Coordinates of C-alpha atoms in Angstrom, one line a residue:
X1491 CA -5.4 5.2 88.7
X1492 CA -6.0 1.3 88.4
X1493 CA -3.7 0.8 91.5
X1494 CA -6.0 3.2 93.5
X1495 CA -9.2 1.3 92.5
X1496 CA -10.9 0.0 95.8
X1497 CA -10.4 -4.1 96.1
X1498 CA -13.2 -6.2 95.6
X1499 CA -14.4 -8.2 98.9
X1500 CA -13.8 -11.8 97.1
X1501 CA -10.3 -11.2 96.8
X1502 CA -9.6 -11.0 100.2
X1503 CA -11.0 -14.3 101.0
X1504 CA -8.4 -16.7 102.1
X1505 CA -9.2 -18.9 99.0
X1506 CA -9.8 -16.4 96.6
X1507 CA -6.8 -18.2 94.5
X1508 CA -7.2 -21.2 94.7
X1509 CA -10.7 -21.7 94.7
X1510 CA -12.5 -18.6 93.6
X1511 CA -10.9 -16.7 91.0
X1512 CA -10.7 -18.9 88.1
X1513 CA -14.3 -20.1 87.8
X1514 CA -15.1 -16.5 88.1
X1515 CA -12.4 -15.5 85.1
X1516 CA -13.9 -18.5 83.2
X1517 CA -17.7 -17.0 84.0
X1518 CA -16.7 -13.1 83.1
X1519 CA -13.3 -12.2 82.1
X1520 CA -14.8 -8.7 81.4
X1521 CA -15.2 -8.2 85.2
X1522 CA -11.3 -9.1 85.7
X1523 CA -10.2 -7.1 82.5
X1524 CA -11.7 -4.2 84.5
X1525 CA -8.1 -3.7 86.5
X1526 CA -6.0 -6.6 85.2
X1527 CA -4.2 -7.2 81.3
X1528 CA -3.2 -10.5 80.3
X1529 CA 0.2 -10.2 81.6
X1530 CA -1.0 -10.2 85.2
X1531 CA -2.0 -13.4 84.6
X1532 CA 1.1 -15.1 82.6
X1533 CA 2.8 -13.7 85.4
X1534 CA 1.8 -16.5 87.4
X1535 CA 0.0 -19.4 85.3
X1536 CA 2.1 -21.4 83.5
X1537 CA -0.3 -22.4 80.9
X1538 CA -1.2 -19.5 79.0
X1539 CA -3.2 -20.5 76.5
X1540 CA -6.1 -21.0 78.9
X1541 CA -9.4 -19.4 77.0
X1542 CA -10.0 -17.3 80.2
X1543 CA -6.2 -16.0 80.3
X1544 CA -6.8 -14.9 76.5
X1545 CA -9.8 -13.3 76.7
X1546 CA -8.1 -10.4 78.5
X1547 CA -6.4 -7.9 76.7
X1548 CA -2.7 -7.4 77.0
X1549 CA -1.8 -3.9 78.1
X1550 CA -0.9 -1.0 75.9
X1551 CA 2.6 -1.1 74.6
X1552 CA 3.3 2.4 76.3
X1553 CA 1.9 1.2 79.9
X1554 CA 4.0 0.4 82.6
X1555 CA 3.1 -2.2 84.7
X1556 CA 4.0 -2.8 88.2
X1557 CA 6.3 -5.5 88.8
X1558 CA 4.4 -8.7 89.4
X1559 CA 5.5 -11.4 91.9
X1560 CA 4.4 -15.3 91.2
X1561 CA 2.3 -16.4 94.3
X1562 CA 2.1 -19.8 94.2
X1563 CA -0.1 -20.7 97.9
X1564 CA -0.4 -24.7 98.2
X1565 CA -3.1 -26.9 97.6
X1566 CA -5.1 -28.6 100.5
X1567 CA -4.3 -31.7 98.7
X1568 CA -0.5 -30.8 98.4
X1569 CA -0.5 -30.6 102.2
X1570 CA -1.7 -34.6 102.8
X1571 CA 1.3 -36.7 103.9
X1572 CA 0.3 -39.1 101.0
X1573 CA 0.7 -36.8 98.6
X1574 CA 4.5 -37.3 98.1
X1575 CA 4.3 -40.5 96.9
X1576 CA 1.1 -41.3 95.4
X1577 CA 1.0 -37.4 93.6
X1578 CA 2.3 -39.2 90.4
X1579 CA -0.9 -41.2 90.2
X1580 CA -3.4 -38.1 90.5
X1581 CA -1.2 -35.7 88.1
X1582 CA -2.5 -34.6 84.8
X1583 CA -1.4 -32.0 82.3
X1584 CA -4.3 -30.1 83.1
X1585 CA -3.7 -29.9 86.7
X1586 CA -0.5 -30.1 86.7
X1587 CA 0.4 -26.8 84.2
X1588 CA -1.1 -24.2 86.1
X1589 CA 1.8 -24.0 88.5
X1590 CA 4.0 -26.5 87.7
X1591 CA 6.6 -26.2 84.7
X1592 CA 8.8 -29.7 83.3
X1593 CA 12.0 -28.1 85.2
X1594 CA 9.9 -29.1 88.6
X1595 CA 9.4 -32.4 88.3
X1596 CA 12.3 -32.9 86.6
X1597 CA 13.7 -31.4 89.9
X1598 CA 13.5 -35.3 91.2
X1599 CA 12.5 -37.0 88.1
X1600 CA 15.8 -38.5 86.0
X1601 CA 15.7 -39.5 82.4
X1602 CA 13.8 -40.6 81.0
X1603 CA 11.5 -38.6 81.8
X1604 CA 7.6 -39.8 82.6
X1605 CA 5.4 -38.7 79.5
X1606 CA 3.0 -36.7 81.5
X1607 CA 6.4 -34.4 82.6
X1608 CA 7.4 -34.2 79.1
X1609 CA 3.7 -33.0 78.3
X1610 CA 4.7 -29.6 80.2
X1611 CA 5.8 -26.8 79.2
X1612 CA 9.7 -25.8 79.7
X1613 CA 10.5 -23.4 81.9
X1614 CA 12.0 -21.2 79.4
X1615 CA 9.5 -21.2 77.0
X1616 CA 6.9 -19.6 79.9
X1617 CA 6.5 -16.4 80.8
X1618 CA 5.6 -17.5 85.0
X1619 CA 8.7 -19.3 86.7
X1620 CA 6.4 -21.8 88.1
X1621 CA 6.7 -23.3 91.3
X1622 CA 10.5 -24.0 91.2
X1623 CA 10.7 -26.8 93.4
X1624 CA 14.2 -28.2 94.6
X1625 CA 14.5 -32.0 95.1
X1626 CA 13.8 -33.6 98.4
X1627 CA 14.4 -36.9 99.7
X1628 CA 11.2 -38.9 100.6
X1629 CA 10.8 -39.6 104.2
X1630 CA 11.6 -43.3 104.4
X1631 CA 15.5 -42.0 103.5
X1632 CA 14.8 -39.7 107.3
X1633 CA 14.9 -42.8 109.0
X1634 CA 19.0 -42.9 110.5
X1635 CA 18.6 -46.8 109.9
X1636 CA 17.9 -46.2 105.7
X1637 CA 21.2 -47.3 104.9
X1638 CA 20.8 -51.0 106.1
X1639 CA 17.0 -51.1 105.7
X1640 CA 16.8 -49.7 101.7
X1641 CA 17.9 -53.0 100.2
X1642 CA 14.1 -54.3 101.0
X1643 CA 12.9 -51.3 99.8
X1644 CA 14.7 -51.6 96.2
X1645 CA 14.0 -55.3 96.4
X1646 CA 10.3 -54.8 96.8
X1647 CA 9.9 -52.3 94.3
X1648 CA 13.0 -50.4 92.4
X1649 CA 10.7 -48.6 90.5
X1650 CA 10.3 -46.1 93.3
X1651 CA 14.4 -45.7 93.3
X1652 CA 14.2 -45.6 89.7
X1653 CA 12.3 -42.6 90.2
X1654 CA 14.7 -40.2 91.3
X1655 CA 18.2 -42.4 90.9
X1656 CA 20.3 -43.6 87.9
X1657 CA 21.9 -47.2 88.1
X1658 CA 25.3 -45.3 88.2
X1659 CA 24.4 -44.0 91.6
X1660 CA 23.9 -47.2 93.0
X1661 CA 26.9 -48.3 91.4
X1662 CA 29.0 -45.9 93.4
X1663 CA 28.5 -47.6 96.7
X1664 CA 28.0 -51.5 95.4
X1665 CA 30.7 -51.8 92.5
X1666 CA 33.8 -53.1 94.0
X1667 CA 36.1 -51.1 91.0
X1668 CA 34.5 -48.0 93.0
X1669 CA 36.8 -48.6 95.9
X1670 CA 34.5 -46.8 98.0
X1671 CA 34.4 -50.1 100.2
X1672 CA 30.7 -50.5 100.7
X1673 CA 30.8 -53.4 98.5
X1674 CA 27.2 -55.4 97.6
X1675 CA 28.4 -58.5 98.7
X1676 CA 29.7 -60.0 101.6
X1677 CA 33.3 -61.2 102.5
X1678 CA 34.2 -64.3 101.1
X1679 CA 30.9 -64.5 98.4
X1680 CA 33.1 -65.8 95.7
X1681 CA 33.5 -69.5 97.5
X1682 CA 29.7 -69.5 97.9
X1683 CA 28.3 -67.4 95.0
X1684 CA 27.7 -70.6 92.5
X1685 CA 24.8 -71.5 94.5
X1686 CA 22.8 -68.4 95.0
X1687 CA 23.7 -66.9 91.3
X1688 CA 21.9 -70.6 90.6
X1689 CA 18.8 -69.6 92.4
X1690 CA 18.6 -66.8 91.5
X1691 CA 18.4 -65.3 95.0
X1692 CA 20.1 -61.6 93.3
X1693 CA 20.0 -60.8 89.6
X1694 CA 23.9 -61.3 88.7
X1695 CA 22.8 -59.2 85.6
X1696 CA 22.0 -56.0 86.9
X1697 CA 25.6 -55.0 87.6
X1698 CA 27.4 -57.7 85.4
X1699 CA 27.9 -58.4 82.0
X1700 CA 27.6 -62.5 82.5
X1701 CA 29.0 -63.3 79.4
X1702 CA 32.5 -61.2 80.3
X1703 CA 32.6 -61.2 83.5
X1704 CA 31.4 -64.0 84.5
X1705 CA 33.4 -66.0 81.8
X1706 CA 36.6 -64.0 81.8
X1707 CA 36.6 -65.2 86.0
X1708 CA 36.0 -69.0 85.6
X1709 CA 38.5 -68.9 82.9
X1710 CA 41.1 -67.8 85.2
X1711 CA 39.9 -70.2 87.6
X1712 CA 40.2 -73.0 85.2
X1713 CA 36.5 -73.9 85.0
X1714 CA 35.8 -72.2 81.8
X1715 CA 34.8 -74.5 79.1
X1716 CA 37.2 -76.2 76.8
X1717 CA 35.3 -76.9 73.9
X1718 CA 32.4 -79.5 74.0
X1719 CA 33.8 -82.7 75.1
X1720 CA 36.4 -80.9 77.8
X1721 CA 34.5 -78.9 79.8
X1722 CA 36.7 -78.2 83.1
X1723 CA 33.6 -77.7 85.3
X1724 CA 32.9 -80.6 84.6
X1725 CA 35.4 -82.5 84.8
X1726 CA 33.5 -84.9 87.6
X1727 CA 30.4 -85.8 85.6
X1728 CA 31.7 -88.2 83.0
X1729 CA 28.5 -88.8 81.4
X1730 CA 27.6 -85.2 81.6
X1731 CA 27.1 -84.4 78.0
X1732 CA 24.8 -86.9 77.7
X1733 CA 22.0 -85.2 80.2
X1734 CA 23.1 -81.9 79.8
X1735 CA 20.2 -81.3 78.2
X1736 CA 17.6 -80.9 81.1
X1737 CA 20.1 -78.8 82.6
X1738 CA 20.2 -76.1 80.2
X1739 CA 16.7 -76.1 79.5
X1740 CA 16.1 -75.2 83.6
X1741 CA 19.0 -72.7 83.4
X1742 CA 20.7 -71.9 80.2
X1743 CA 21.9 -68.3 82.0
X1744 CA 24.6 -70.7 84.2
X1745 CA 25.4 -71.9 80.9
X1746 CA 26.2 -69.4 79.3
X1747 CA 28.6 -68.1 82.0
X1748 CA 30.9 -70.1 80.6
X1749 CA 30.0 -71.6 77.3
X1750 CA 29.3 -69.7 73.6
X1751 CA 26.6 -70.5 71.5
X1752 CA 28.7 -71.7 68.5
X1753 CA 29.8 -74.8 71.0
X1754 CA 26.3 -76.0 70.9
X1755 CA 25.6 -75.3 67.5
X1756 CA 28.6 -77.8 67.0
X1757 CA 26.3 -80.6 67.7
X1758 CA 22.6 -78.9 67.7
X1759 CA 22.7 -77.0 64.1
X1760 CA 22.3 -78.6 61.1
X1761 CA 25.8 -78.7 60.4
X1762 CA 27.0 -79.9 63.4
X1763 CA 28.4 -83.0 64.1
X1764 CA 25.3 -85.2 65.8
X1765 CA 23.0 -82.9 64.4
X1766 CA 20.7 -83.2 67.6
X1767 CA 17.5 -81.3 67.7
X1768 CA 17.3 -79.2 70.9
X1769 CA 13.6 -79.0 70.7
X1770 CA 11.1 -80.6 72.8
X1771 CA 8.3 -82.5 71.9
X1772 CA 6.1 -80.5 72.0
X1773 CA 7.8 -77.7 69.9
X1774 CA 5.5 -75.1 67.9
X1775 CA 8.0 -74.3 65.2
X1776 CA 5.8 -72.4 63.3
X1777 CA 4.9 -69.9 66.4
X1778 CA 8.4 -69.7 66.4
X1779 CA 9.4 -69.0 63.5
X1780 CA 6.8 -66.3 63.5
X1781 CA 7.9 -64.3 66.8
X1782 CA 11.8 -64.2 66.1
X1783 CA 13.3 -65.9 62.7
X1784 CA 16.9 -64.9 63.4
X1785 CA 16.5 -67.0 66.4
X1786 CA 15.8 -70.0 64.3
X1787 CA 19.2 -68.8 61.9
X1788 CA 21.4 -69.4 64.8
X1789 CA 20.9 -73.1 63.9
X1790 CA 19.4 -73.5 61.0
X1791 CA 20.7 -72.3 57.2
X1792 CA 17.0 -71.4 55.8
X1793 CA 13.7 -71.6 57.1
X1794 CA 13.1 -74.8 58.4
X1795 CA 9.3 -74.8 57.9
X1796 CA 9.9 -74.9 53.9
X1797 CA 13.0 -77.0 54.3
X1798 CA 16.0 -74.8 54.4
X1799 CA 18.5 -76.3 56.2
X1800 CA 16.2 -78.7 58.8

């Protein structure tokens, strides 16, 4: 009898969903609870805790319902090319949870997830399916060139890659023990790479451990360090220890490539030989002591500040 109640002339406006019918169900649920229960709506909304949504009654437990289909038609904003990539900026929970449940942003979305996505509800814990989006590339990857142009991309901002792409899958490609042959860098880098990993032209850290790779390499090589007085890199600077200093305070990362930090605490701790102070002039030992003290312990035996071991 319900089914053969005539339609109302709102609904069959274009955007009675998306623009009319929920300020009307927030106005007078009454007027909806005249043909529809509760699980009309759930049916469709993912968030139904909505004060409109339980207003209505659910149906009788002996009724049978129709089957309901989620209709999900698409925002006018959803429909702007922009709104790929700046959507994450204008999302909210409130916005968001109507049609969207975790499992669709989490569609492109990796781990961890954003807190906002955590903030909806999962797919299984809703009645409505929600939109169930699949992933899609964005449309800079259309472009046949991607390949060779998406290192400026990353470069500029790997936040965006971050987005949809764990470190392993770049690893595929750029780590030579894949053997899939698209290696990072170019033929002979190793001859040149001292250089640019001094410059810091490419982050040597974000695909190697520097203090095992790095190390285990120049070892081989011969130019690992042989204690504090034979170091084999520098084998040509025979008055190197004596100005290493300003060298390691503009890049102690190249140092530590090859060197441990128990070889400078041989000379720089308090119970080293020379017991040299590696501090500047204008040292704040009390800010530092403040901010880390375990960094203080590699050197010193106590707090220094009070004596211990300064």
């Amino acid at each position: 009898r319900i089914e053969a109640l005539p339609v109302p002339a709102d609904h069959d406006s274009s955007d009675f969903v998306l623009g009319a019918h929920g300020p009307e169900a927030r106005a007078s649920s009454d007027r909806c609870a005249t043909c529809h229960t509760v699980e009309r709506c759930v049916a469709c909304h993912v968030d139904d805790q909505l004060s409109a949504i339980q207003a209505i009654p659910a149906a009788p437990a002996d009724t049978h319902l129709p089957d309901f289909v989620a209709h999900y038609p698409k925002p006018a904003s959803h429909i702007a090319e922009s709104w790929f990539l700046g959507h994450g900026r204008q999302a909210s929970a409130d916005e968001c949870n109507t049609c969207h449940t975790r499992d669709d942003c989490a569609a492109c979305h990796v781990q961890p997830l954003p807190a906002l996505v955590e903030a909806l509800p999962a797919r299984n814990r809703t009645k409505a399916p929600g939109v169930m989006l699949s992933p899609r590339p964005p449309e800079s990857h259309a472009s046949p060139f991607f390949l060779e142009t998406h290192p400026a991309l990353a470069s500029a901002d790997d936040r965006s890659c971050n987005t949809c792409h764990e470190q392993a899958f770049c690893a595929e490609c750029h780590d030579a023990a894949s053997g899939s042959g698209n290696v990072y860098h170019p033929a002979n880098f190793v001859a040149r790479h001292a250089a640019r990993a001094f410059g810091r032209s490419e982050d040597c850290a974000t695909c190697h451990n520097t203090a095992v790779f790095c190390r285990s390499c120049h070892q081989q090589s011969g130019l690992g360090a042989e204690g504090r007085l034979g170091p084999g890199f520098h084998t040509a600077e025979p008055l190197w220890l004596l100005r290493h200093g300003q060298a390691a305070r503009q890049d102690l990362e190249s140092c530590a490539s090859c060197h441990q930090q128990k070889e400078c605490t041989q000379c720089h701790g308090v119970l080293g030989a020379f017991k040299i102070s590696p501090h500047g002039r204008d040292f704040d030992a009390e800010s530092a002591w403040k901010r880390n003290p375990r960094t203080c312990f590699a050197c010193h035996i106590g707090n220094p500040l009070e004596g211990g071991g300064s």
